[in-house]
Amino acid sequence: QKEVEQDPGPLSVPEGAIVSLNCTYSNSAFQYFMWYRQYSRKGPELLMYTYSSGNKEDGRFTAQVDKSSKYISLFIRDSQPSDSATYLCAMPLDSSYKLIFGSGTRLLVRP
Amino acid sequence: GAVVSQHPSRVICKSGTSVKIECRSLDFQATTMFWYRQFPKKSLMLMATSNEGSKATYEQGVEKDKFLINHASLTLSTLTVTSAHPEDSSFYICSARDSTSGGYEQYFGPGTRLTVT
């Protein structure tokens, strides 16, 4: 079992839809969670990070963590074609600051 | 804030030559930087951790003599691909961690596309 699992998609939604992106993880020691967005042929961009269970909101984005289920989600409200990208979840492996990444979910928002 | 640059963005070189890629944190200091490689439609593969003033730590299977890393200052790390071969063609991305941050966030550069002919 991989330490971090993420559905590769692609996930295709119409413009304006609410998007739900998810990751599951196996190591209960993970305490810090990040979401990155990567456009084609670009470096990943940090969207959100959180280190507690519950929700964290930033504009149209909401990160949700359920440590009891080892499940994290990223919700995008009022999705736009410009949101079309690959979304990666990430968690620190240990105190070395290395990150474990999910495989990424490719999102396509249709105009 | 938290901007990381990479240079060059794209490079084509001949087999057998060496190529240097620079990674700079523009508005923060980074004692720790990371170098990744990414194949098309694949996730990031960590190659090595670069620590300012000390030797880099390489991941298993990464040849340290082929991928030379130098982190001479708090804002600059370089990756040199020595004696490049076509199989080294890839997208190389660096990231940096803000030394003053208590968190684990990494900020990524825009990447360098290397093509070895």
PDB file of C-alpha atoms in Angstrom:
ATOM      1  CA  GLN A   1       0.000   0.000   0.000  1.00  0.00           C
ATOM      2  CA  LYS A   2       1.344   3.408  -0.968  1.00  0.00           C
ATOM      3  CA  GLU A   3       1.725   5.918   1.834  1.00  0.00           C
ATOM      4  CA  VAL A   4      -0.328   8.485  -0.063  1.00  0.00           C
ATOM      5  CA  GLU A   5      -3.021   7.553  -2.570  1.00  0.00           C
ATOM      6  CA  GLN A   6      -4.676   9.932  -4.987  1.00  0.00           C
ATOM      7  CA  ASP A   7      -7.033   9.242  -7.867  1.00  0.00           C
ATOM      8  CA  PRO A   8      -5.218  10.288 -11.054  1.00  0.00           C
ATOM      9  CA  GLY A   9      -8.389  11.300 -12.846  1.00  0.00           C
ATOM     10  CA  PRO A  10      -8.858  13.003 -15.182  1.00  0.00           C
ATOM     11  CA  LEU A  11     -11.776  14.714 -13.525  1.00  0.00           C
ATOM     12  CA  SER A  12     -13.872  16.723 -15.963  1.00  0.00           C
ATOM     13  CA  VAL A  13     -16.454  19.215 -14.661  1.00  0.00           C
ATOM     14  CA  PRO A  14     -18.426  22.105 -16.143  1.00  0.00           C
ATOM     15  CA  GLU A  15     -17.503  25.654 -15.255  1.00  0.00           C
ATOM     16  CA  GLY A  16     -19.080  26.751 -11.981  1.00  0.00           C
ATOM     17  CA  ALA A  17     -19.174  23.267 -10.469  1.00  0.00           C
ATOM     18  CA  ILE A  18     -17.891  22.422  -7.014  1.00  0.00           C
ATOM     19  CA  VAL A  19     -14.853  20.197  -7.291  1.00  0.00           C
ATOM     20  CA  SER A  20     -13.769  17.690  -4.677  1.00  0.00           C
ATOM     21  CA  LEU A  21     -10.215  16.351  -4.772  1.00  0.00           C
ATOM     22  CA  ASN A  22      -9.105  13.728  -2.287  1.00  0.00           C
ATOM     23  CA  CYS A  23      -6.137  11.901  -0.843  1.00  0.00           C
ATOM     24  CA  THR A  24      -5.853   9.062   1.594  1.00  0.00           C
ATOM     25  CA  TYR A  25      -2.769   8.288   3.618  1.00  0.00           C
ATOM     26  CA  SER A  26      -1.655   5.334   5.683  1.00  0.00           C
ATOM     27  CA  ASN A  27       0.729   6.819   8.251  1.00  0.00           C
ATOM     28  CA  SER A  28      -1.140   8.157  11.262  1.00  0.00           C
ATOM     29  CA  ALA A  29       1.974  10.120  12.237  1.00  0.00           C
ATOM     30  CA  PHE A  30       1.367  12.599   9.405  1.00  0.00           C
ATOM     31  CA  GLN A  31       0.340  15.872  10.984  1.00  0.00           C
ATOM     32  CA  TYR A  32       0.867  18.460   8.261  1.00  0.00           C
ATOM     33  CA  PHE A  33      -0.898  18.529   4.935  1.00  0.00           C
ATOM     34  CA  MET A  34      -0.408  20.555   1.790  1.00  0.00           C
ATOM     35  CA  TRP A  35      -2.098  20.971  -1.564  1.00  0.00           C
ATOM     36  CA  TYR A  36      -0.210  22.039  -4.656  1.00  0.00           C
ATOM     37  CA  ARG A  37      -1.471  23.002  -8.114  1.00  0.00           C
ATOM     38  CA  GLN A  38       0.678  22.273 -11.136  1.00  0.00           C
ATOM     39  CA  TYR A  39       0.004  23.609 -14.590  1.00  0.00           C
ATOM     40  CA  SER A  40       1.440  21.744 -17.526  1.00  0.00           C
ATOM     41  CA  ARG A  41       5.212  22.237 -17.848  1.00  0.00           C
ATOM     42  CA  LYS A  42       5.394  24.429 -14.750  1.00  0.00           C
ATOM     43  CA  GLY A  43       6.552  23.931 -11.198  1.00  0.00           C
ATOM     44  CA  PRO A  44       3.963  23.152  -8.496  1.00  0.00           C
ATOM     45  CA  GLU A  45       2.393  26.099  -6.695  1.00  0.00           C
ATOM     46  CA  LEU A  46       1.484  25.863  -3.023  1.00  0.00           C
ATOM     47  CA  LEU A  47      -2.247  26.386  -2.611  1.00  0.00           C
ATOM     48  CA  MET A  48      -2.937  25.570   0.997  1.00  0.00           C
ATOM     49  CA  TYR A  49      -1.449  23.927   4.024  1.00  0.00           C
ATOM     50  CA  THR A  50      -2.956  22.831   7.300  1.00  0.00           C
ATOM     51  CA  TYR A  51      -1.855  20.926  10.339  1.00  0.00           C
ATOM     52  CA  SER A  52      -5.101  20.259  12.088  1.00  0.00           C
ATOM     53  CA  SER A  53      -8.297  18.374  11.554  1.00  0.00           C
ATOM     54  CA  GLY A  54     -11.223  20.357  10.267  1.00  0.00           C
ATOM     55  CA  ASN A  55     -11.579  22.928   7.536  1.00  0.00           C
ATOM     56  CA  LYS A  56      -9.415  25.767   6.329  1.00  0.00           C
ATOM     57  CA  GLU A  57     -10.764  28.204   3.797  1.00  0.00           C
ATOM     58  CA  ASP A  58      -8.976  30.538   1.397  1.00  0.00           C
ATOM     59  CA  GLY A  59     -11.121  32.228  -1.201  1.00  0.00           C
ATOM     60  CA  ARG A  60     -12.699  29.576  -3.418  1.00  0.00           C
ATOM     61  CA  PHE A  61     -10.564  26.838  -1.878  1.00  0.00           C
ATOM     62  CA  THR A  62     -11.296  24.799   1.237  1.00  0.00           C
ATOM     63  CA  ALA A  63      -8.946  22.195   2.658  1.00  0.00           C
ATOM     64  CA  GLN A  64     -10.446  19.554   4.884  1.00  0.00           C
ATOM     65  CA  VAL A  65      -8.602  17.051   7.062  1.00  0.00           C
ATOM     66  CA  ASP A  66     -10.078  14.001   8.751  1.00  0.00           C
ATOM     67  CA  LYS A  67      -7.267  12.411  10.723  1.00  0.00           C
ATOM     68  CA  SER A  68      -9.473   9.662  12.111  1.00  0.00           C
ATOM     69  CA  SER A  69     -10.102   8.431   8.554  1.00  0.00           C
ATOM     70  CA  LYS A  70      -6.679   9.472   7.239  1.00  0.00           C
ATOM     71  CA  TYR A  71      -8.445  11.383   4.507  1.00  0.00           C
ATOM     72  CA  ILE A  72      -7.877  14.883   3.189  1.00  0.00           C
ATOM     73  CA  SER A  73      -9.845  16.869   0.658  1.00  0.00           C
ATOM     74  CA  LEU A  74      -9.567  20.035  -1.363  1.00  0.00           C
ATOM     75  CA  PHE A  75     -12.792  21.683  -2.462  1.00  0.00           C
ATOM     76  CA  ILE A  76     -12.921  24.267  -5.217  1.00  0.00           C
ATOM     77  CA  ARG A  77     -16.071  26.377  -5.430  1.00  0.00           C
ATOM     78  CA  ASP A  78     -17.251  28.088  -8.594  1.00  0.00           C
ATOM     79  CA  SER A  79     -14.616  26.299 -10.637  1.00  0.00           C
ATOM     80  CA  GLN A  80     -13.102  28.147 -13.578  1.00  0.00           C
ATOM     81  CA  PRO A  81     -11.354  26.927 -16.735  1.00  0.00           C
ATOM     82  CA  SER A  82      -8.185  28.449 -15.277  1.00  0.00           C
ATOM     83  CA  ASP A  83      -8.402  25.874 -12.479  1.00  0.00           C
ATOM     84  CA  SER A  84      -7.635  23.163 -15.032  1.00  0.00           C
ATOM     85  CA  ALA A  85      -4.387  21.677 -13.752  1.00  0.00           C
ATOM     86  CA  THR A  86      -2.996  18.754 -11.808  1.00  0.00           C
ATOM     87  CA  TYR A  87      -3.536  18.895  -8.055  1.00  0.00           C
ATOM     88  CA  LEU A  88      -1.097  17.178  -5.731  1.00  0.00           C
ATOM     89  CA  CYS A  89      -1.456  16.497  -2.047  1.00  0.00           C
ATOM     90  CA  ALA A  90       1.734  16.365   0.012  1.00  0.00           C
ATOM     91  CA  MET A  91       2.789  15.478   3.526  1.00  0.00           C
ATOM     92  CA  PRO A  92       6.110  15.663   5.344  1.00  0.00           C
ATOM     93  CA  LEU A  93       7.827  12.291   5.536  1.00  0.00           C
ATOM     94  CA  ASP A  94       9.675  13.133   8.736  1.00  0.00           C
ATOM     95  CA  SER A  95      11.694  15.893  10.373  1.00  0.00           C
ATOM     96  CA  SER A  96      14.001  15.987   7.339  1.00  0.00           C
ATOM     97  CA  TYR A  97      11.425  18.217   5.650  1.00  0.00           C
ATOM     98  CA  LYS A  98      11.135  15.830   2.707  1.00  0.00           C
ATOM     99  CA  LEU A  99       7.619  15.598   1.323  1.00  0.00           C
ATOM    100  CA  ILE A 100       5.647  12.633   0.095  1.00  0.00           C
ATOM    101  CA  PHE A 101       3.438  13.543  -2.840  1.00  0.00           C
ATOM    102  CA  GLY A 102       0.308  11.927  -4.124  1.00  0.00           C
ATOM    103  CA  SER A 103       0.379  10.981  -7.774  1.00  0.00           C
ATOM    104  CA  GLY A 104      -1.787  13.993  -8.629  1.00  0.00           C
ATOM    105  CA  THR A 105      -5.333  14.385  -9.930  1.00  0.00           C
ATOM    106  CA  ARG A 106      -5.756  16.019 -13.298  1.00  0.00           C
ATOM    107  CA  LEU A 107      -8.690  18.413 -13.333  1.00  0.00           C
ATOM    108  CA  LEU A 108     -10.363  19.781 -16.451  1.00  0.00           C
ATOM    109  CA  VAL A 109     -12.946  22.534 -16.096  1.00  0.00           C
ATOM    110  CA  ARG A 110     -14.993  22.860 -19.275  1.00  0.00           C
ATOM    111  CA  PRO A 111     -16.200  26.339 -20.306  1.00  0.00           C
TER     112      PRO A 111
ATOM    113  CA  GLY B   1       6.425  36.405  -1.348  1.00  0.00           C
ATOM    114  CA  ALA B   2       8.162  32.995  -1.387  1.00  0.00           C
ATOM    115  CA  VAL B   3       9.396  33.156  -4.968  1.00  0.00           C
ATOM    116  CA  VAL B   4      11.854  30.634  -6.348  1.00  0.00           C
ATOM    117  CA  SER B   5      13.524  31.071  -9.716  1.00  0.00           C
ATOM    118  CA  GLN B   6      15.302  28.581 -11.920  1.00  0.00           C
ATOM    119  CA  HIS B   7      17.700  29.173 -14.744  1.00  0.00           C
ATOM    120  CA  PRO B   8      17.699  28.203 -17.514  1.00  0.00           C
ATOM    121  CA  SER B   9      14.076  27.340 -18.185  1.00  0.00           C
ATOM    122  CA  ARG B  10      15.042  25.199 -21.114  1.00  0.00           C
ATOM    123  CA  VAL B  11      18.348  23.789 -22.294  1.00  0.00           C
ATOM    124  CA  ILE B  12      19.432  21.537 -25.136  1.00  0.00           C
ATOM    125  CA  CYS B  13      22.855  19.979 -24.935  1.00  0.00           C
ATOM    126  CA  LYS B  14      24.855  17.333 -26.715  1.00  0.00           C
ATOM    127  CA  SER B  15      25.514  13.938 -25.256  1.00  0.00           C
ATOM    128  CA  GLY B  16      28.644  13.909 -23.124  1.00  0.00           C
ATOM    129  CA  THR B  17      28.520  17.554 -22.089  1.00  0.00           C
ATOM    130  CA  SER B  18      27.642  18.951 -18.667  1.00  0.00           C
ATOM    131  CA  VAL B  19      24.773  21.263 -17.824  1.00  0.00           C
ATOM    132  CA  LYS B  20      24.327  23.455 -14.758  1.00  0.00           C
ATOM    133  CA  ILE B  21      20.902  24.468 -13.452  1.00  0.00           C
ATOM    134  CA  GLU B  22      20.542  27.255 -10.884  1.00  0.00           C
ATOM    135  CA  CYS B  23      17.849  27.527  -8.240  1.00  0.00           C
ATOM    136  CA  ARG B  24      17.417  30.763  -6.294  1.00  0.00           C
ATOM    137  CA  SER B  25      15.110  31.797  -3.484  1.00  0.00           C
ATOM    138  CA  LEU B  26      14.412  35.440  -4.285  1.00  0.00           C
ATOM    139  CA  ASP B  27      12.758  36.801  -1.157  1.00  0.00           C
ATOM    140  CA  PHE B  28      13.659  34.382   1.602  1.00  0.00           C
ATOM    141  CA  GLN B  29      16.575  32.399   2.902  1.00  0.00           C
ATOM    142  CA  ALA B  30      16.646  28.669   2.398  1.00  0.00           C
ATOM    143  CA  THR B  31      19.027  26.431   4.284  1.00  0.00           C
ATOM    144  CA  THR B  32      17.317  23.478   2.652  1.00  0.00           C
ATOM    145  CA  MET B  33      16.496  23.071  -1.006  1.00  0.00           C
ATOM    146  CA  PHE B  34      15.328  20.037  -2.906  1.00  0.00           C
ATOM    147  CA  TRP B  35      15.846  18.788  -6.434  1.00  0.00           C
ATOM    148  CA  TYR B  36      13.162  16.781  -8.212  1.00  0.00           C
ATOM    149  CA  ARG B  37      12.817  15.133 -11.552  1.00  0.00           C
ATOM    150  CA  GLN B  38       9.481  14.728 -13.280  1.00  0.00           C
ATOM    151  CA  PHE B  39       8.594  12.558 -16.251  1.00  0.00           C
ATOM    152  CA  PRO B  40       5.579  13.359 -18.455  1.00  0.00           C
ATOM    153  CA  LYS B  41       2.293  12.839 -16.642  1.00  0.00           C
ATOM    154  CA  LYS B  42       4.085  11.481 -13.607  1.00  0.00           C
ATOM    155  CA  SER B  43       4.477  12.803 -10.105  1.00  0.00           C
ATOM    156  CA  LEU B  44       7.602  14.379  -8.676  1.00  0.00           C
ATOM    157  CA  MET B  45      10.583  12.162  -7.944  1.00  0.00           C
ATOM    158  CA  LEU B  46      12.890  13.515  -5.238  1.00  0.00           C
ATOM    159  CA  MET B  47      16.515  13.285  -6.309  1.00  0.00           C
ATOM    160  CA  ALA B  48      18.349  14.947  -3.448  1.00  0.00           C
ATOM    161  CA  THR B  49      18.189  17.309  -0.510  1.00  0.00           C
ATOM    162  CA  SER B  50      20.551  20.237  -0.683  1.00  0.00           C
ATOM    163  CA  ASN B  51      21.769  21.735   2.579  1.00  0.00           C
ATOM    164  CA  GLU B  52      23.569  25.040   2.735  1.00  0.00           C
ATOM    165  CA  GLY B  53      27.208  24.595   3.641  1.00  0.00           C
ATOM    166  CA  SER B  54      27.181  20.825   3.659  1.00  0.00           C
ATOM    167  CA  LYS B  55      26.992  17.877   1.317  1.00  0.00           C
ATOM    168  CA  ALA B  56      23.757  17.023  -0.393  1.00  0.00           C
ATOM    169  CA  THR B  57      21.815  13.939   0.594  1.00  0.00           C
ATOM    170  CA  TYR B  58      20.871  11.789  -2.382  1.00  0.00           C
ATOM    171  CA  GLU B  59      17.908   9.464  -2.668  1.00  0.00           C
ATOM    172  CA  GLN B  60      18.468   5.804  -3.306  1.00  0.00           C
ATOM    173  CA  GLY B  61      19.313   5.109  -6.926  1.00  0.00           C
ATOM    174  CA  VAL B  62      20.449   8.647  -7.751  1.00  0.00           C
ATOM    175  CA  GLU B  63      24.071   8.828  -8.853  1.00  0.00           C
ATOM    176  CA  LYS B  64      25.752  11.546  -6.845  1.00  0.00           C
ATOM    177  CA  ASP B  65      28.717  11.747  -9.233  1.00  0.00           C
ATOM    178  CA  LYS B  66      26.402  12.331 -12.125  1.00  0.00           C
ATOM    179  CA  PHE B  67      24.116  14.857 -10.465  1.00  0.00           C
ATOM    180  CA  LEU B  68      26.389  17.257  -8.599  1.00  0.00           C
ATOM    181  CA  ILE B  69      24.674  19.566  -6.145  1.00  0.00           C
ATOM    182  CA  ASN B  70      26.177  22.638  -4.566  1.00  0.00           C
ATOM    183  CA  HIS B  71      24.406  24.875  -2.034  1.00  0.00           C
ATOM    184  CA  ALA B  72      26.956  27.595  -1.450  1.00  0.00           C
ATOM    185  CA  SER B  73      24.674  30.289  -0.074  1.00  0.00           C
ATOM    186  CA  LEU B  74      21.330  30.666   1.658  1.00  0.00           C
ATOM    187  CA  THR B  75      19.650  31.613  -1.597  1.00  0.00           C
ATOM    188  CA  LEU B  76      21.364  29.513  -4.266  1.00  0.00           C
ATOM    189  CA  SER B  77      21.622  25.833  -5.058  1.00  0.00           C
ATOM    190  CA  THR B  78      22.953  24.410  -8.304  1.00  0.00           C
ATOM    191  CA  LEU B  79      22.472  21.048  -9.982  1.00  0.00           C
ATOM    192  CA  THR B  80      25.065  19.984 -12.538  1.00  0.00           C
ATOM    193  CA  VAL B  81      24.255  17.068 -14.791  1.00  0.00           C
ATOM    194  CA  THR B  82      27.642  15.704 -15.779  1.00  0.00           C
ATOM    195  CA  SER B  83      28.332  13.777 -18.963  1.00  0.00           C
ATOM    196  CA  ALA B  84      24.691  14.021 -19.935  1.00  0.00           C
ATOM    197  CA  HIS B  85      23.033  11.280 -21.956  1.00  0.00           C
ATOM    198  CA  PRO B  86      19.669  11.189 -23.735  1.00  0.00           C
ATOM    199  CA  GLU B  87      18.146   9.250 -20.806  1.00  0.00           C
ATOM    200  CA  ASP B  88      18.869  12.297 -18.600  1.00  0.00           C
ATOM    201  CA  SER B  89      16.390  14.305 -20.649  1.00  0.00           C
ATOM    202  CA  SER B  90      13.662  15.326 -18.255  1.00  0.00           C
ATOM    203  CA  PHE B  91      11.970  18.160 -16.387  1.00  0.00           C
ATOM    204  CA  TYR B  92      14.041  19.178 -13.362  1.00  0.00           C
ATOM    205  CA  ILE B  93      12.382  21.201 -10.609  1.00  0.00           C
ATOM    206  CA  CYS B  94      13.866  22.660  -7.458  1.00  0.00           C
ATOM    207  CA  SER B  95      12.099  23.720  -4.301  1.00  0.00           C
ATOM    208  CA  ALA B  96      13.129  25.657  -1.237  1.00  0.00           C
ATOM    209  CA  ARG B  97      11.997  25.773   2.339  1.00  0.00           C
ATOM    210  CA  ASP B  98      11.903  29.101   4.149  1.00  0.00           C
ATOM    211  CA  SER B  99      14.445  28.829   6.980  1.00  0.00           C
ATOM    212  CA  THR B 100      12.420  31.153   9.200  1.00  0.00           C
ATOM    213  CA  SER B 101       9.229  29.146   8.786  1.00  0.00           C
ATOM    214  CA  GLY B 102       8.212  26.628  11.404  1.00  0.00           C
ATOM    215  CA  GLY B 103       6.339  24.640   8.793  1.00  0.00           C
ATOM    216  CA  TYR B 104       7.145  22.138   6.099  1.00  0.00           C
ATOM    217  CA  GLU B 105       5.986  24.050   3.035  1.00  0.00           C
ATOM    218  CA  GLN B 106       8.239  23.923  -0.002  1.00  0.00           C
ATOM    219  CA  TYR B 107       8.140  26.588  -2.671  1.00  0.00           C
ATOM    220  CA  PHE B 108       8.910  25.406  -6.157  1.00  0.00           C
ATOM    221  CA  GLY B 109      10.741  26.936  -9.052  1.00  0.00           C
ATOM    222  CA  PRO B 110       9.247  26.956 -12.553  1.00  0.00           C
ATOM    223  CA  GLY B 111      11.358  24.011 -13.680  1.00  0.00           C
ATOM    224  CA  THR B 112      14.054  23.398 -16.277  1.00  0.00           C
ATOM    225  CA  ARG B 113      13.439  21.243 -19.297  1.00  0.00           C
ATOM    226  CA  LEU B 114      16.621  19.428 -20.289  1.00  0.00           C
ATOM    227  CA  THR B 115      16.947  17.777 -23.670  1.00  0.00           C
ATOM    228  CA  VAL B 116      20.094  15.811 -24.412  1.00  0.00           C
ATOM    229  CA  THR B 117      20.668  15.069 -28.090  1.00  0.00           C
TER     230      THR B 117
END
